[in-house]
Amino acid sequence: MTRFPRRATVLAAVLLAAPLGFTLTATAASAAPAAAQVVTAAGDAVASVDVAAAVSKTKKKKKKKTTAKKPVTKPVTKPVTTPVTTKPVESSSLETEVVTLTNNYRVANGCGAMRIDTKLVAAARAHSTDMVTNNFFSHTGSNGSTFVQREVAAGYTTGASAENIAWGYRSPKEVVDGWIASPGHKANILNCGSVAVGVGVAYKADGTPYWTQDFGRV
């Protein structure tokens, strides 16, 4: 039996020119001052050195005629416990498939295919990771950031156009179909003014995926 409830899927979209039920966003210029506060990674590794133990160990050794070399103590990296299940290779493949499916739908409906922008990918991955790590689902980041600010923080400084997010959809096809079935998300996908895109997926400890799709006009 799958660990995912059949209907445990949620969508949200933000438009710069928003229809009913969608939030208006700030311009890139006004968003820039807060960009430095954006979360861009989850979990920094902590390094420590057990110097005391090494010194104690050398003192117990008997002195020899020749001076013994002092043992070299290497830093020990302690992994930080995080609810994110990282699957870099698989995630990258899934993110690319979402872009392919999105572009196929755009081309079939009169819009050009978008290119993958690495800065938008970084912004999208950062937001998905933020939602997973801090256990929330929103276009507003855990630090109060908007998608425009997150794109700027990732280096995409002009032209942010829209963002789609979702959780619980188990495959690229499911999440793209879910977005297409929603008027707001569909409008973002069929915004022919968007020429660049980045997709990021992150997983909770139980395997639940959180998706972010960021669009740009440059």
CSV table of C-alpha atoms in Angstrom, one decimal:
chain,number,residue,atom,x,y,z
A,1,MET,CA,0.0,0.0,0.0
A,2,THR,CA,1.5,3.4,-1.0
A,3,ARG,CA,2.5,5.8,1.7
A,4,PHE,CA,0.8,8.7,-0.3
A,5,PRO,CA,-2.9,9.4,0.3
A,6,ARG,CA,-4.6,9.4,-3.0
A,7,ARG,CA,-5.8,13.0,-2.7
A,8,ALA,CA,-3.0,14.3,-0.5
A,9,THR,CA,-1.9,16.7,-3.2
A,10,VAL,CA,-1.7,20.5,-3.0
A,11,LEU,CA,-1.1,23.2,-5.5
A,12,ALA,CA,-0.4,26.9,-5.3
A,13,ALA,CA,0.6,29.5,-7.9
A,14,VAL,CA,1.6,33.2,-7.9
A,15,LEU,CA,1.2,35.5,-10.9
A,16,LEU,CA,2.6,39.0,-11.3
A,17,ALA,CA,-0.8,40.0,-12.8
A,18,ALA,CA,-2.9,37.8,-10.6
A,19,PRO,CA,-6.5,36.6,-11.2
A,20,LEU,CA,-8.9,35.9,-8.3
A,21,GLY,CA,-7.4,33.9,-5.5
A,22,PHE,CA,-3.8,34.6,-6.4
A,23,THR,CA,-1.4,36.9,-4.6
A,24,LEU,CA,0.1,40.0,-6.3
A,25,THR,CA,3.9,40.1,-6.0
A,26,ALA,CA,6.4,42.9,-5.5
A,27,THR,CA,8.7,44.0,-8.3
A,28,ALA,CA,12.3,42.8,-8.5
A,29,ALA,CA,13.5,46.3,-7.7
A,30,SER,CA,11.6,46.6,-4.5
A,31,ALA,CA,12.4,43.0,-3.5
A,32,ALA,CA,16.1,43.3,-3.9
A,33,PRO,CA,17.0,44.7,-0.5
A,34,ALA,CA,15.6,41.6,1.3
A,35,ALA,CA,17.2,39.2,-1.1
A,36,ALA,CA,20.2,38.5,1.1
A,37,GLN,CA,18.0,36.9,3.7
A,38,VAL,CA,16.7,34.2,1.4
A,39,VAL,CA,17.5,30.6,2.5
A,40,THR,CA,19.6,29.0,-0.3
A,41,ALA,CA,20.6,25.7,1.4
A,42,ALA,CA,19.5,23.4,4.1
A,43,GLY,CA,21.9,22.2,6.8
A,44,ASP,CA,25.5,23.3,7.1
A,45,ALA,CA,28.0,20.6,8.0
A,46,VAL,CA,29.6,21.0,11.5
A,47,ALA,CA,33.3,20.2,11.9
A,48,SER,CA,35.0,19.4,15.1
A,49,VAL,CA,38.5,18.2,16.2
A,50,ASP,CA,39.0,15.8,19.2
A,51,VAL,CA,42.3,17.4,20.2
A,52,ALA,CA,42.1,16.5,23.9
A,53,ALA,CA,41.8,12.8,23.2
A,54,ALA,CA,44.8,12.9,20.9
A,55,VAL,CA,47.0,14.7,23.4
A,56,SER,CA,45.9,12.4,26.2
A,57,LYS,CA,46.8,9.4,24.1
A,58,THR,CA,50.3,10.6,23.3
A,59,LYS,CA,51.1,11.4,26.9
A,60,LYS,CA,50.4,7.7,27.9
A,61,LYS,CA,53.0,6.4,25.5
A,62,LYS,CA,56.5,5.7,26.9
A,63,LYS,CA,59.3,8.1,25.8
A,64,LYS,CA,61.7,6.6,23.4
A,65,LYS,CA,65.3,7.7,22.6
A,66,THR,CA,64.0,9.2,19.4
A,67,THR,CA,61.3,11.8,19.5
A,68,ALA,CA,58.0,10.3,18.3
A,69,LYS,CA,56.0,12.2,15.6
A,70,LYS,CA,53.0,13.9,17.0
A,71,PRO,CA,49.8,12.3,15.6
A,72,VAL,CA,47.9,14.3,13.1
A,73,THR,CA,44.3,14.9,14.2
A,74,LYS,CA,41.9,15.2,11.2
A,75,PRO,CA,38.6,17.2,11.5
A,76,VAL,CA,35.6,15.0,11.8
A,77,THR,CA,32.5,16.1,9.9
A,78,LYS,CA,29.3,15.4,11.7
A,79,PRO,CA,26.3,15.2,9.4
A,80,VAL,CA,23.3,17.4,10.4
A,81,THR,CA,20.1,15.5,10.9
A,82,THR,CA,17.6,16.8,8.3
A,83,PRO,CA,14.1,15.7,7.2
A,84,VAL,CA,15.1,16.0,3.6
A,85,THR,CA,15.9,12.7,1.7
A,86,THR,CA,18.4,13.7,-0.9
A,87,LYS,CA,18.5,11.8,-4.2
A,88,PRO,CA,20.6,14.1,-6.4
A,89,VAL,CA,20.7,12.0,-9.6
A,90,GLU,CA,17.1,11.0,-9.5
A,91,SER,CA,15.9,14.5,-8.5
A,92,SER,CA,17.8,16.1,-11.3
A,93,SER,CA,16.2,13.7,-13.8
A,94,LEU,CA,12.7,14.3,-12.4
A,95,GLU,CA,13.2,18.1,-12.5
A,96,THR,CA,14.3,17.9,-16.2
A,97,GLU,CA,11.3,15.7,-17.0
A,98,VAL,CA,8.9,18.4,-15.5
A,99,VAL,CA,10.5,21.0,-17.8
A,100,THR,CA,10.1,18.7,-20.8
A,101,LEU,CA,6.4,18.0,-20.1
A,102,THR,CA,5.8,21.7,-19.5
A,103,ASN,CA,7.5,22.7,-22.7
A,104,ASN,CA,5.6,20.0,-24.7
A,105,TYR,CA,2.3,21.5,-23.4
A,106,ARG,CA,3.4,25.1,-24.2
A,107,VAL,CA,4.5,24.2,-27.8
A,108,ALA,CA,1.2,22.4,-28.4
A,109,ASN,CA,-0.6,25.6,-27.3
A,110,GLY,CA,1.3,28.2,-29.2
A,111,CYS,CA,4.1,29.1,-26.8
A,112,GLY,CA,7.8,28.5,-27.4
A,113,ALA,CA,9.8,26.0,-25.3
A,114,MET,CA,11.6,27.5,-22.3
A,115,ARG,CA,15.3,27.0,-21.6
A,116,ILE,CA,16.5,25.6,-18.2
A,117,ASP,CA,18.2,28.4,-16.3
A,118,THR,CA,20.6,27.2,-13.6
A,119,LYS,CA,19.9,30.2,-11.4
A,120,LEU,CA,16.1,29.5,-11.5
A,121,VAL,CA,16.9,25.9,-10.7
A,122,ALA,CA,18.8,27.0,-7.6
A,123,ALA,CA,15.9,29.2,-6.5
A,124,ALA,CA,13.4,26.5,-7.0
A,125,ARG,CA,15.4,23.9,-5.2
A,126,ALA,CA,16.1,26.3,-2.3
A,127,HIS,CA,12.4,26.9,-1.8
A,128,SER,CA,11.4,23.2,-2.0
A,129,THR,CA,14.1,22.4,0.5
A,130,ASP,CA,12.9,25.3,2.8
A,131,MET,CA,9.3,24.0,2.7
A,132,VAL,CA,10.5,20.5,3.6
A,133,THR,CA,13.0,21.5,6.3
A,134,ASN,CA,10.6,24.0,8.0
A,135,ASN,CA,7.4,22.0,7.4
A,136,PHE,CA,5.2,24.5,5.6
A,137,PHE,CA,3.6,25.0,2.2
A,138,SER,CA,3.5,28.5,0.8
A,139,HIS,CA,4.9,30.9,-1.8
A,140,THR,CA,6.2,32.9,1.2
A,141,GLY,CA,9.5,31.5,2.4
A,142,SER,CA,10.3,30.7,6.0
A,143,ASN,CA,12.1,34.1,6.2
A,144,GLY,CA,9.2,36.0,4.6
A,145,SER,CA,10.8,36.0,1.1
A,146,THR,CA,8.7,36.2,-2.1
A,147,PHE,CA,9.6,34.1,-5.2
A,148,VAL,CA,11.0,37.3,-6.8
A,149,GLN,CA,13.4,37.8,-3.9
A,150,ARG,CA,14.4,34.1,-4.0
A,151,GLU,CA,15.2,34.4,-7.8
A,152,VAL,CA,17.2,37.5,-7.2
A,153,ALA,CA,19.1,35.8,-4.3
A,154,ALA,CA,20.0,33.0,-6.6
A,155,GLY,CA,21.5,35.4,-9.2
A,156,TYR,CA,18.5,35.8,-11.5
A,157,THR,CA,18.3,39.6,-10.9
A,158,THR,CA,15.8,40.7,-13.5
A,159,GLY,CA,12.7,39.2,-15.1
A,160,ALA,CA,11.1,37.0,-12.5
A,161,SER,CA,7.6,36.2,-13.8
A,162,ALA,CA,5.8,33.5,-11.9
A,163,GLU,CA,6.0,30.5,-9.6
A,164,ASN,CA,4.1,27.2,-9.3
A,165,ILE,CA,4.4,24.9,-6.2
A,166,ALA,CA,2.9,21.6,-5.3
A,167,TRP,CA,3.3,18.7,-2.8
A,168,GLY,CA,2.3,15.1,-2.8
A,169,TYR,CA,2.4,14.5,-6.5
A,170,ARG,CA,4.6,11.4,-7.0
A,171,SER,CA,5.8,11.9,-10.6
A,172,PRO,CA,6.6,14.7,-13.0
A,173,LYS,CA,3.6,13.8,-15.1
A,174,GLU,CA,1.3,13.9,-12.1
A,175,VAL,CA,2.5,17.3,-11.0
A,176,VAL,CA,2.4,18.8,-14.5
A,177,ASP,CA,-1.1,17.4,-15.1
A,178,GLY,CA,-2.1,18.8,-11.7
A,179,TRP,CA,-0.8,22.3,-12.6
A,180,ILE,CA,-2.5,22.2,-16.0
A,181,ALA,CA,-5.8,21.3,-14.4
A,182,SER,CA,-5.6,24.4,-12.3
A,183,PRO,CA,-6.4,27.7,-14.1
A,184,GLY,CA,-3.8,29.8,-12.2
A,185,HIS,CA,-1.0,27.3,-12.7
A,186,LYS,CA,-2.0,26.7,-16.3
A,187,ALA,CA,-1.9,30.5,-16.9
A,188,ASN,CA,1.7,30.5,-15.5
A,189,ILE,CA,2.7,27.7,-17.8
A,190,LEU,CA,1.1,29.3,-20.9
A,191,ASN,CA,2.6,32.7,-20.3
A,192,CYS,CA,4.4,33.0,-23.6
A,193,GLY,CA,6.4,35.9,-22.1
A,194,SER,CA,8.4,33.5,-19.9
A,195,VAL,CA,11.4,32.1,-21.7
A,196,ALA,CA,13.4,30.5,-18.8
A,197,VAL,CA,12.4,28.0,-16.1
A,198,GLY,CA,13.9,26.1,-13.2
A,199,VAL,CA,12.4,23.2,-11.3
A,200,GLY,CA,13.4,22.0,-7.9
A,201,VAL,CA,12.1,19.0,-5.9
A,202,ALA,CA,12.9,18.0,-2.3
A,203,TYR,CA,11.6,15.1,-0.2
A,204,LYS,CA,10.4,14.7,3.3
A,205,ALA,CA,11.7,11.9,5.4
A,206,ASP,CA,8.6,9.8,4.5
A,207,GLY,CA,9.3,10.4,0.8
A,208,THR,CA,6.7,13.1,0.2
A,209,PRO,CA,7.9,15.3,-2.7
A,210,TYR,CA,7.6,19.1,-2.7
A,211,TRP,CA,7.8,20.8,-6.1
A,212,THR,CA,8.7,24.3,-7.1
A,213,GLN,CA,8.7,25.7,-10.7
A,214,ASP,CA,10.1,29.2,-11.1
A,215,PHE,CA,9.7,31.2,-14.4
A,216,GLY,CA,11.6,34.1,-15.9
A,217,ARG,CA,11.3,36.5,-18.8
A,218,VAL,CA,15.0,36.9,-19.5
